[in-house]
PDB file of C-alpha atoms in Angstrom:
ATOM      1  CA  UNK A 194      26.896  16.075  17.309  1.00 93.00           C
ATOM      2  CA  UNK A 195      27.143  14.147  13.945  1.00 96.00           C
ATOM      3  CA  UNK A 196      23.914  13.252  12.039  1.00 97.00           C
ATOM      4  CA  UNK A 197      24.429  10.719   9.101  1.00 97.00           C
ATOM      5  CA  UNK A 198      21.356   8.980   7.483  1.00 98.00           C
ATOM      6  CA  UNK A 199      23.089   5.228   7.039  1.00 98.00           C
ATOM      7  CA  UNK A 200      21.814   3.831   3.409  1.00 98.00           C
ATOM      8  CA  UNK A 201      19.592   0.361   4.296  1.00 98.00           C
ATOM      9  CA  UNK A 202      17.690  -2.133   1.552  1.00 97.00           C
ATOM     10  CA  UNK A 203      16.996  -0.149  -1.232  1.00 96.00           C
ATOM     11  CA  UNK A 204      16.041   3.223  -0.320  1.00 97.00           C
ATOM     12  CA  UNK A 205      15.916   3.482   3.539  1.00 98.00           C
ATOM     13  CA  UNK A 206      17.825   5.258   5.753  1.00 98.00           C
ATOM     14  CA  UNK A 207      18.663   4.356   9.417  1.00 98.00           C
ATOM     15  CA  UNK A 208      19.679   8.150  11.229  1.00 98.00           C
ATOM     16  CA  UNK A 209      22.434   7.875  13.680  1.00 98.00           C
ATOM     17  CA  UNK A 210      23.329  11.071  16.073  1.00 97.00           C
ATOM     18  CA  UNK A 211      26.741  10.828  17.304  1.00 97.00           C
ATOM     19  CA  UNK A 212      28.966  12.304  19.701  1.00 96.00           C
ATOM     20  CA  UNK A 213      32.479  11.221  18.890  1.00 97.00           C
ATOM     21  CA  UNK A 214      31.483   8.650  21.953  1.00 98.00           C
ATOM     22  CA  UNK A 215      28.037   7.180  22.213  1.00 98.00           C
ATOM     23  CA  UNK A 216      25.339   6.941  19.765  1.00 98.00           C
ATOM     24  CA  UNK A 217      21.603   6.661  19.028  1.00 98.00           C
ATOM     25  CA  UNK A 218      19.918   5.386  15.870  1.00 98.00           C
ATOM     26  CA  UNK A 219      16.666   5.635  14.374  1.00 98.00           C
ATOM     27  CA  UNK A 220      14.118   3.199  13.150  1.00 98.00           C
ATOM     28  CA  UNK A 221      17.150   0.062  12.421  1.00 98.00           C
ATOM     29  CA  UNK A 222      15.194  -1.809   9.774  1.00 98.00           C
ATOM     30  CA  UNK A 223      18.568  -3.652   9.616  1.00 98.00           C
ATOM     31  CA  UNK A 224      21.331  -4.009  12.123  1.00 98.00           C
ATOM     32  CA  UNK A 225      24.037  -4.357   9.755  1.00 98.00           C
ATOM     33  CA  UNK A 226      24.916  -0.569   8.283  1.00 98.00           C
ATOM     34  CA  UNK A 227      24.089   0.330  11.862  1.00 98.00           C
ATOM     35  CA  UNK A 228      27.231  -2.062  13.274  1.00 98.00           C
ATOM     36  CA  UNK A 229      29.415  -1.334  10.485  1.00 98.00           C
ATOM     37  CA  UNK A 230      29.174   2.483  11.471  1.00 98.00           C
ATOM     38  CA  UNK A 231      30.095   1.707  15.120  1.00 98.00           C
ATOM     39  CA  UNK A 232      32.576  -0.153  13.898  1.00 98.00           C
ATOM     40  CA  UNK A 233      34.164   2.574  11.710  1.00 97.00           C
ATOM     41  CA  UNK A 234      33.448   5.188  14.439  1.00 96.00           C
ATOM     42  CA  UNK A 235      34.380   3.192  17.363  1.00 98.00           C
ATOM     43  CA  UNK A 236      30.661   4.456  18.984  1.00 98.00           C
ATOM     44  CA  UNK A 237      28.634   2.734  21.642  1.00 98.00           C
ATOM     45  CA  UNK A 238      25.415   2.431  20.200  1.00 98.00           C
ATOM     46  CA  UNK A 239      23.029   3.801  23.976  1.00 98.00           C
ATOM     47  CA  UNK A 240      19.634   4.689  22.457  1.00 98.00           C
ATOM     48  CA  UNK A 241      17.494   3.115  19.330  1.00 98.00           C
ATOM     49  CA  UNK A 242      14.245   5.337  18.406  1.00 98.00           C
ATOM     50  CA  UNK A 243      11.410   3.991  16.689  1.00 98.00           C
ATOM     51  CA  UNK A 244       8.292   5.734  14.762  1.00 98.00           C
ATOM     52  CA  UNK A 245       6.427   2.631  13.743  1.00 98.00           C
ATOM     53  CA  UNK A 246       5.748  -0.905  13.778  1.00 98.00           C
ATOM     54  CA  UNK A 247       7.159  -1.676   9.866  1.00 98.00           C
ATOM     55  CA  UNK A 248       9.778  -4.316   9.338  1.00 98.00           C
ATOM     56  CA  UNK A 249      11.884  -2.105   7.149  1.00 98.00           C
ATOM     57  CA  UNK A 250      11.979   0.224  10.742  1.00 98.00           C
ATOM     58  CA  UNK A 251      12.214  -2.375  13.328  1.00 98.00           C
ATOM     59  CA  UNK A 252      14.231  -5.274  11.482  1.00 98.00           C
ATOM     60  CA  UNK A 253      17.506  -4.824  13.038  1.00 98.00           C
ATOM     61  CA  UNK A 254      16.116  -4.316  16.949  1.00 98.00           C
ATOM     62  CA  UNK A 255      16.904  -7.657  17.992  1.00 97.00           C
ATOM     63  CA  UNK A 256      20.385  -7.932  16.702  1.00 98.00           C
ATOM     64  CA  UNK A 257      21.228  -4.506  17.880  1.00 98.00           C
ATOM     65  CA  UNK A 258      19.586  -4.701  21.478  1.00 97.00           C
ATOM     66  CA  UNK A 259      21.784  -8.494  21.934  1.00 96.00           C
ATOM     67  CA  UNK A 260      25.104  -6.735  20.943  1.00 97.00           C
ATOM     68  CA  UNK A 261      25.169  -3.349  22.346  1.00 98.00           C
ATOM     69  CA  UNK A 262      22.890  -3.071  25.254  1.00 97.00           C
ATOM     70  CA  UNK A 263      21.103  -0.490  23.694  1.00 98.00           C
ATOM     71  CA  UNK A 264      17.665   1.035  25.415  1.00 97.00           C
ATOM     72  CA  UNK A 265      14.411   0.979  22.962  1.00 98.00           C
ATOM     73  CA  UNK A 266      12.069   3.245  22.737  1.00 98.00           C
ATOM     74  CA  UNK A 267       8.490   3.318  20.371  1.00 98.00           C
ATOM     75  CA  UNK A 268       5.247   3.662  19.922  1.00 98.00           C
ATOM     76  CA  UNK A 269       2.850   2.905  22.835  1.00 98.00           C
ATOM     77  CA  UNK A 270      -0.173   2.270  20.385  1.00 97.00           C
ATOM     78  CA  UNK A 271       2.125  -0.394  18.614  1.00 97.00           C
ATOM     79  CA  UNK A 272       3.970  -3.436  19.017  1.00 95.00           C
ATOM     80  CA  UNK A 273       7.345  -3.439  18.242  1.00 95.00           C
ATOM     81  CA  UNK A 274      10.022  -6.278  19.226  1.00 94.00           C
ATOM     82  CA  UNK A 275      10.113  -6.199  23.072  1.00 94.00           C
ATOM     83  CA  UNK A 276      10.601  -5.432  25.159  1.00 95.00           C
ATOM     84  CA  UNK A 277      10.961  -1.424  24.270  1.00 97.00           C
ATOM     85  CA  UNK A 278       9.579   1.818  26.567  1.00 97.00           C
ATOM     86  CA  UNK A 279       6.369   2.810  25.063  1.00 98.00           C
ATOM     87  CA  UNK A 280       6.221   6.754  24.112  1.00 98.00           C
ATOM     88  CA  UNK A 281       2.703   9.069  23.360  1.00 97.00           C
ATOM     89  CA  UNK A 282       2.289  12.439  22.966  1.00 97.00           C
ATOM     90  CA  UNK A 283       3.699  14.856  24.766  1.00 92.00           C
ATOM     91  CA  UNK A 284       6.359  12.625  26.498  1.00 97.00           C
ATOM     92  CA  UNK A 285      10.019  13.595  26.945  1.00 96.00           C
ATOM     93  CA  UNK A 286      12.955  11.622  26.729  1.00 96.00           C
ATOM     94  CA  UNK A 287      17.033  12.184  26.895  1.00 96.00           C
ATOM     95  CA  UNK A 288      19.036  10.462  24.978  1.00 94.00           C
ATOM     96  CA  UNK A 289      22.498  11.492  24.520  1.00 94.00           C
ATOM     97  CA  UNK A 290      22.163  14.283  27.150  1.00 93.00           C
ATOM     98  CA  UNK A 291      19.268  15.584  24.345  1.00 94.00           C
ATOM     99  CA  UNK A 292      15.730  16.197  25.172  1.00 96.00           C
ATOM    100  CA  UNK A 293      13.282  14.812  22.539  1.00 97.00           C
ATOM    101  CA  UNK A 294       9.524  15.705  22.509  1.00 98.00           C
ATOM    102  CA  UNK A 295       7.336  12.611  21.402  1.00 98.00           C
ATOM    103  CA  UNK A 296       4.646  13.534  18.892  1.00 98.00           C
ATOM    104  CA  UNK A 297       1.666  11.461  17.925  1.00 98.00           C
ATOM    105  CA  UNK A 298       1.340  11.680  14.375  1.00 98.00           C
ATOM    106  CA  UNK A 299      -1.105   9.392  13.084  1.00 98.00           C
ATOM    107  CA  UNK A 300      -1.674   8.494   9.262  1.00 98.00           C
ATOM    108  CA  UNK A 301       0.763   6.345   7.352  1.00 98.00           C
ATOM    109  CA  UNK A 302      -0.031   3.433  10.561  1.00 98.00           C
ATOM    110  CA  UNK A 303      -2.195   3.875  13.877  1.00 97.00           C
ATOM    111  CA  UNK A 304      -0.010   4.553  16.217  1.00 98.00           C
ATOM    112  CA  UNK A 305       3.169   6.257  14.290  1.00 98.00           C
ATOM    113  CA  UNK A 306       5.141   8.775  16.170  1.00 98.00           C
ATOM    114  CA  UNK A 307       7.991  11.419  15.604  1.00 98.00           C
ATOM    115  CA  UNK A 308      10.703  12.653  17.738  1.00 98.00           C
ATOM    116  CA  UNK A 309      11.354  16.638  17.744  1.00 98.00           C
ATOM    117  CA  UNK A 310      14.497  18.066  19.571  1.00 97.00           C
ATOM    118  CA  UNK A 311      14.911  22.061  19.465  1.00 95.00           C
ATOM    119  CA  UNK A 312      18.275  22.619  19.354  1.00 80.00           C
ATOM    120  CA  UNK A 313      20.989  20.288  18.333  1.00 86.00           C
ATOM    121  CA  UNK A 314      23.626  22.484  17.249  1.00 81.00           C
ATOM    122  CA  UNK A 315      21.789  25.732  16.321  1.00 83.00           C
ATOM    123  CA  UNK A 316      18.482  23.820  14.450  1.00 92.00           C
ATOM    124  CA  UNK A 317      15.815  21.654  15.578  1.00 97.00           C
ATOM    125  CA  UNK A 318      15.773  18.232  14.516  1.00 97.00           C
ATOM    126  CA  UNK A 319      12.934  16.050  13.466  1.00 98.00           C
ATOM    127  CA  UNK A 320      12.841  12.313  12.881  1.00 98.00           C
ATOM    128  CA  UNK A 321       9.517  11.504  11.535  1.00 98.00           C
ATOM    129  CA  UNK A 322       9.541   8.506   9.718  1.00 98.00           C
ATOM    130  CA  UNK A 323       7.232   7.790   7.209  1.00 98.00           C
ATOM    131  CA  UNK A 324       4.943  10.152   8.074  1.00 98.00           C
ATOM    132  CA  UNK A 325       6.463  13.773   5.985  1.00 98.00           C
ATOM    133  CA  UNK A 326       8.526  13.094   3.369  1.00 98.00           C
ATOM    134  CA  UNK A 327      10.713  15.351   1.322  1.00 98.00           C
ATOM    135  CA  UNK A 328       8.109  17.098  -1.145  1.00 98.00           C
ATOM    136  CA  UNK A 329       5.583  14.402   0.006  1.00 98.00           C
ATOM    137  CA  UNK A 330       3.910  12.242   2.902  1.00 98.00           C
ATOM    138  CA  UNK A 331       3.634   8.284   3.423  1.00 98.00           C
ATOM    139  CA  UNK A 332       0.550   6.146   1.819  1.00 97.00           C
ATOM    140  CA  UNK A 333      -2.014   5.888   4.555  1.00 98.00           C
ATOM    141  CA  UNK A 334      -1.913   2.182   5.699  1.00 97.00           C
ATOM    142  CA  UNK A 335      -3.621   2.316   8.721  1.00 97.00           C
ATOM    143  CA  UNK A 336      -5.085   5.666   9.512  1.00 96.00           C
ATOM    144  CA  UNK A 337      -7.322   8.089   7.579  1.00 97.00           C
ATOM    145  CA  UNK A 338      -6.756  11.077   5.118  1.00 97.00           C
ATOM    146  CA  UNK A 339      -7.568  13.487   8.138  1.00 98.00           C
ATOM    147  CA  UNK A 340      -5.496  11.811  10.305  1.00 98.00           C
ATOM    148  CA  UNK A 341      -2.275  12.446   8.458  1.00 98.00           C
ATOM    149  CA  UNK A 342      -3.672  16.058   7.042  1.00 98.00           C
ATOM    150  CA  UNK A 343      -3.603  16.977  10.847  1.00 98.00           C
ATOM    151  CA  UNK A 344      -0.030  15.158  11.792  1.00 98.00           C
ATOM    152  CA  UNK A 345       1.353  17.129   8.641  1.00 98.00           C
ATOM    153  CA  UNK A 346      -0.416  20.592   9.582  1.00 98.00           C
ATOM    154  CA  UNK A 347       1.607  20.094  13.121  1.00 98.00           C
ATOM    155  CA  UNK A 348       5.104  18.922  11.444  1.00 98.00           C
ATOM    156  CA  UNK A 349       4.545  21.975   9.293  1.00 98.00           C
ATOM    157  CA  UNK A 350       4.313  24.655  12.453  1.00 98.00           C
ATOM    158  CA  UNK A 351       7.531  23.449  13.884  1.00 98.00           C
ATOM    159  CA  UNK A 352      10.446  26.200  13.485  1.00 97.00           C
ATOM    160  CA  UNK A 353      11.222  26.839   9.487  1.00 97.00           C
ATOM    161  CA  UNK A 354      14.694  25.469  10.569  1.00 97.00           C
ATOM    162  CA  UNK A 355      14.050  22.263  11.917  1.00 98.00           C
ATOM    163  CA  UNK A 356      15.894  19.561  10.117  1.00 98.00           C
ATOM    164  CA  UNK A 357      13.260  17.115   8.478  1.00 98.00           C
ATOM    165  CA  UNK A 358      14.597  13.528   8.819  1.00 98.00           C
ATOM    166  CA  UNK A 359      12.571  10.789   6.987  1.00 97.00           C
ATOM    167  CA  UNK A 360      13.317   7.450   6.419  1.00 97.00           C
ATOM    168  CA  UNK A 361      13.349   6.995   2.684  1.00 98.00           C
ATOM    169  CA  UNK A 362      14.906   8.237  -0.464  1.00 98.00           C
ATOM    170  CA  UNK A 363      11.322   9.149  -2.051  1.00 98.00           C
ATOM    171  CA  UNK A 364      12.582  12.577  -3.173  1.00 98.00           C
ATOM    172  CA  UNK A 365      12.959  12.905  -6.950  1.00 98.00           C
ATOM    173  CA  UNK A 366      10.052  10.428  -7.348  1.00 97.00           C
ATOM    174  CA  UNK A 367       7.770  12.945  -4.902  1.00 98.00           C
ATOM    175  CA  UNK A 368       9.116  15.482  -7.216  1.00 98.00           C
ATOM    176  CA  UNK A 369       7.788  14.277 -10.132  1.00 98.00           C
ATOM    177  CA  UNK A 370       4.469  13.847  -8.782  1.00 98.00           C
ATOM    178  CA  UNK A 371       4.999  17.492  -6.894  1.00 98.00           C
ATOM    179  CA  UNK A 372       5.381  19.361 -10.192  1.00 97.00           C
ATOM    180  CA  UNK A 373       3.186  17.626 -12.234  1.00 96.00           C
ATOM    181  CA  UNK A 374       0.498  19.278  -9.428  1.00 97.00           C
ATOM    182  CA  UNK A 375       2.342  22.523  -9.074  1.00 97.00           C
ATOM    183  CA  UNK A 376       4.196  22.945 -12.258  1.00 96.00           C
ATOM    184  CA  UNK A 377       4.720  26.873 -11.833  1.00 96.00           C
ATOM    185  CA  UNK A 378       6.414  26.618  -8.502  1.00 97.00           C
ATOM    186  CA  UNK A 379      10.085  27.835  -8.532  1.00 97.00           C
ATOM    187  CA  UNK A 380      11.263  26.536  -5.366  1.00 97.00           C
ATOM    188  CA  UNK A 381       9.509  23.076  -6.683  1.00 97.00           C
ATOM    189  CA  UNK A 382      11.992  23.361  -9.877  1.00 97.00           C
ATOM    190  CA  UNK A 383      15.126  24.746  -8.274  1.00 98.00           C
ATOM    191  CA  UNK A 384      14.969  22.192  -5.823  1.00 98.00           C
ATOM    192  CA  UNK A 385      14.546  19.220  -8.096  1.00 98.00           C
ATOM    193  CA  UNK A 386      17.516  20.245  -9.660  1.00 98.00           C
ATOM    194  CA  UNK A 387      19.425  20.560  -6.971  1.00 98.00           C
ATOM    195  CA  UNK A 388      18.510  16.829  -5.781  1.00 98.00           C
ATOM    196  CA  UNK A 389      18.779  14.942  -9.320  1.00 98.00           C
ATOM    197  CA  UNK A 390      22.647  16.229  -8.791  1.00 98.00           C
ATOM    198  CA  UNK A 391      22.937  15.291  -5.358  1.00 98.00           C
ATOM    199  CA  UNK A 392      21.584  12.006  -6.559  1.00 98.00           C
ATOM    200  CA  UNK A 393      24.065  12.258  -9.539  1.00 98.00           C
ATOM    201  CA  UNK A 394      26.949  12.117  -7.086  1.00 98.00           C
ATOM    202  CA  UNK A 395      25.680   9.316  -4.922  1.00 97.00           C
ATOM    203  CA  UNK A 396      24.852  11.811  -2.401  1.00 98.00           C
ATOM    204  CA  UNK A 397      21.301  11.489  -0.082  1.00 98.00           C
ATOM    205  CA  UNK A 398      18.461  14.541  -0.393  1.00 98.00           C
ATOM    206  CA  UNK A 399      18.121  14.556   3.378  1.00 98.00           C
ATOM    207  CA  UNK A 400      17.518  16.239   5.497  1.00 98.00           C
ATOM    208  CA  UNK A 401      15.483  18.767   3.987  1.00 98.00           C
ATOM    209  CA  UNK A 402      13.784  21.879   5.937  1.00 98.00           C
ATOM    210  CA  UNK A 403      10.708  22.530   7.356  1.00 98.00           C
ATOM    211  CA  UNK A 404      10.357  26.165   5.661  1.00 98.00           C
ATOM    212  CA  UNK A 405      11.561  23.661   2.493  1.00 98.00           C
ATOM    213  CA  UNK A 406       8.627  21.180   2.770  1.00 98.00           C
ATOM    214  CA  UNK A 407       5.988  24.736   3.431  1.00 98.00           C
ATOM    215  CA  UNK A 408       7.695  25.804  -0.319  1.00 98.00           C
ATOM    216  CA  UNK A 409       7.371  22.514  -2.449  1.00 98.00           C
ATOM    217  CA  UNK A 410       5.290  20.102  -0.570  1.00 98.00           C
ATOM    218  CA  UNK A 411       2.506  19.718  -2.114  1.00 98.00           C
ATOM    219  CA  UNK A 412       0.688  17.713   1.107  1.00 98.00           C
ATOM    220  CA  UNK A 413       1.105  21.031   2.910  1.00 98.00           C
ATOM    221  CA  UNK A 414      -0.238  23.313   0.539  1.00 97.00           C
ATOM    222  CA  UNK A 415      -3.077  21.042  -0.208  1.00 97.00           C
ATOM    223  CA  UNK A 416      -5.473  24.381  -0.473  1.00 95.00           C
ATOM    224  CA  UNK A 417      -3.395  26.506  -2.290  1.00 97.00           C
ATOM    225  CA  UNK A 418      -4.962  28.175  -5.643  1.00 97.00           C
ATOM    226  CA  UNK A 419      -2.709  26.821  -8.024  1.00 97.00           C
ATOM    227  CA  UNK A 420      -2.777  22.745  -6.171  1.00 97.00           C
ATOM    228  CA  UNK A 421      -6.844  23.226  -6.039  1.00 98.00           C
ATOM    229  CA  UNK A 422      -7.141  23.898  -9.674  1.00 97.00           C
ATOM    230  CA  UNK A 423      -4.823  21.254 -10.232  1.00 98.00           C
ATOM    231  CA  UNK A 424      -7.506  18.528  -8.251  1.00 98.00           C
ATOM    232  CA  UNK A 425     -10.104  20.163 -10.198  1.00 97.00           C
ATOM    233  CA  UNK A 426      -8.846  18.974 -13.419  1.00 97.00           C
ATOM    234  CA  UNK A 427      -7.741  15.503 -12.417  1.00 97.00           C
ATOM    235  CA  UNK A 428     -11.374  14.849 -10.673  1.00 97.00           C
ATOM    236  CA  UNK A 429     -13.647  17.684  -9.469  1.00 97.00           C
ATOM    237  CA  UNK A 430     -16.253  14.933  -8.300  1.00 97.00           C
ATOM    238  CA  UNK A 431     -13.551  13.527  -6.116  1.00 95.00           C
ATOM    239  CA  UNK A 432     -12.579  17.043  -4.431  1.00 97.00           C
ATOM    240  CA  UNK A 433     -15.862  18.190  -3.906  1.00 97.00           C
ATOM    241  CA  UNK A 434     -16.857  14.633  -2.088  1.00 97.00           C
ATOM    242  CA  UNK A 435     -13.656  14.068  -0.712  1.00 96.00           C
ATOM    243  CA  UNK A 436     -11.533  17.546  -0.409  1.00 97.00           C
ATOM    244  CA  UNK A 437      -8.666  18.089  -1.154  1.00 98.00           C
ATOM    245  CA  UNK A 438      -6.197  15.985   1.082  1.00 98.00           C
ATOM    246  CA  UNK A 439      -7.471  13.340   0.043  1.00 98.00           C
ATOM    247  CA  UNK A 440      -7.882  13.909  -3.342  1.00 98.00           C
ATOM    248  CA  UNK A 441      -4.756  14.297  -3.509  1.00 98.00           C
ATOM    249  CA  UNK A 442      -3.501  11.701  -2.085  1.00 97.00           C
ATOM    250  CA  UNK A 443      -5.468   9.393  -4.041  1.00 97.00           C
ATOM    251  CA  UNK A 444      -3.957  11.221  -6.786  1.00 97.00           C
ATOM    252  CA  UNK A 445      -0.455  10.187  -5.802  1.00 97.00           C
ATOM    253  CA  UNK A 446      -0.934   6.626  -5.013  1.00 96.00           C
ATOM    254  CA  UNK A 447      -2.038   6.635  -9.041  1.00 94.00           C
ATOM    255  CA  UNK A 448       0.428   8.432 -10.452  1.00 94.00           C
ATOM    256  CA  UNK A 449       3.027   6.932 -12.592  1.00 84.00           C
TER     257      UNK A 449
END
């Protein structure tokens, strides 16, 4: 299997899982990267995945449903261009000859999902769209603070080597925000480094790790010593009303 996270708009990606033959894609905000790779590949696109309901995710479904035939698959508590096979929690689909667990993981929108397989060529793969990002988590459009401290708590207990695959190239940003929090983490500064060159050459961040994200993510170590004293000093009123999810959250959607 091939995974390659296809560059869309300005900082999307649309993932497509290949076998030399067929293909799947996920979340095809726009159809044309998606046809150009294949194009290039000569694929047949079988499967398109879908977390959410946001244009930038669901753009290209029309298009690439018309040409290729392709089955849909999304969110149940959603609407997404139809017509598509609605997925919840705890559902199972094959795509590819894969099987993918659905998980409900509520936060960034209502209804958003992510897709877990647990083996893919010796490490689990996760596409979770806009709900865990690489050293940070999507704003909360639709659902609460609790919701998405709960949908990250479960991302974060999947193996240490799943694959994290998320939609956007957030990752230096989220690491400016991450060690401005955490400033005394490590992993937070070796891996910033090691994405500002990746970036450098042209190259995407993702995927990143699960046992990654535990490190540096600052939205899974919301209660650690060093991220609580941090909230303290930005607005003690706020964590002791609000705790500290959504503290820092709030936080984020602030910072500059």
């Amino acid at each position: 299997m091939t995974l390659i996270p296809l560059p869309a708009f300005s900082d999307n990606y649309v993932w497509m899982l290949h076998d030399g033959r067929e293909a799947l894609v996920v979340d095809p905000g726009d159809a044309a990267p998606v046809l150009q790779a294949l194009q290039q590949e000569d694929l047949e696109l079988r499967s398109i995945l879908v977390t959410h309901h946001h244009a930038d995710h669901t753009g290209g479904i029309h298009t690439l449903r018309d040409t290729t035939g392709a089955q849909v698959w999304g969110p149940a508590r959603e609407s997404i261009p139809a017509p598509y096979q609605p997925l919840a929690q705890g559902q199972q689909l094959t795509c590819l000859g894969l099987s993918f667990e659905v998980l409900d993981v509520p936060g960034h929108t209502a209804g958003h999902i992510a897709f877990y397989s647990a083996d893919i060529e010796g490490a689990p793969l996760l596409f979770c769209g806009d709900t865990l990002f690489s050293a940070g988590c999507g704003r909360l459009f639709e659902g609460t603070p609790e919701q998405m401290e709960d949908s990250l708590r479960r991302l974060a207990m999947l193996p240490a080597a799943t694959r994290v695959c998320c939609t956007h190239e957030y990752t230096l940003s989220n690491l400016r925000f991450a060690l401005a929090v955490d400033p005394d983490n490590t992993d937070l500064l070796a891996y910033q480094a090691h994405c500002q060159a990746l970036r450098d050459r042209g190259l995407p961040t993702l995927p990143s790790s699960i046992d990654l994200e535990r490190r540096i993510n600052p939205f899974l170590r919301a209660s650690a010593p060093p991220i609580l004293a941090a909230l303290h000093a930005f607005d003690a009123a706020g964590l002791a009303h609000d705790g500290a999810f959504a503290t820092l959250r709030r936080w984020k959607n602030e910072y500059r």
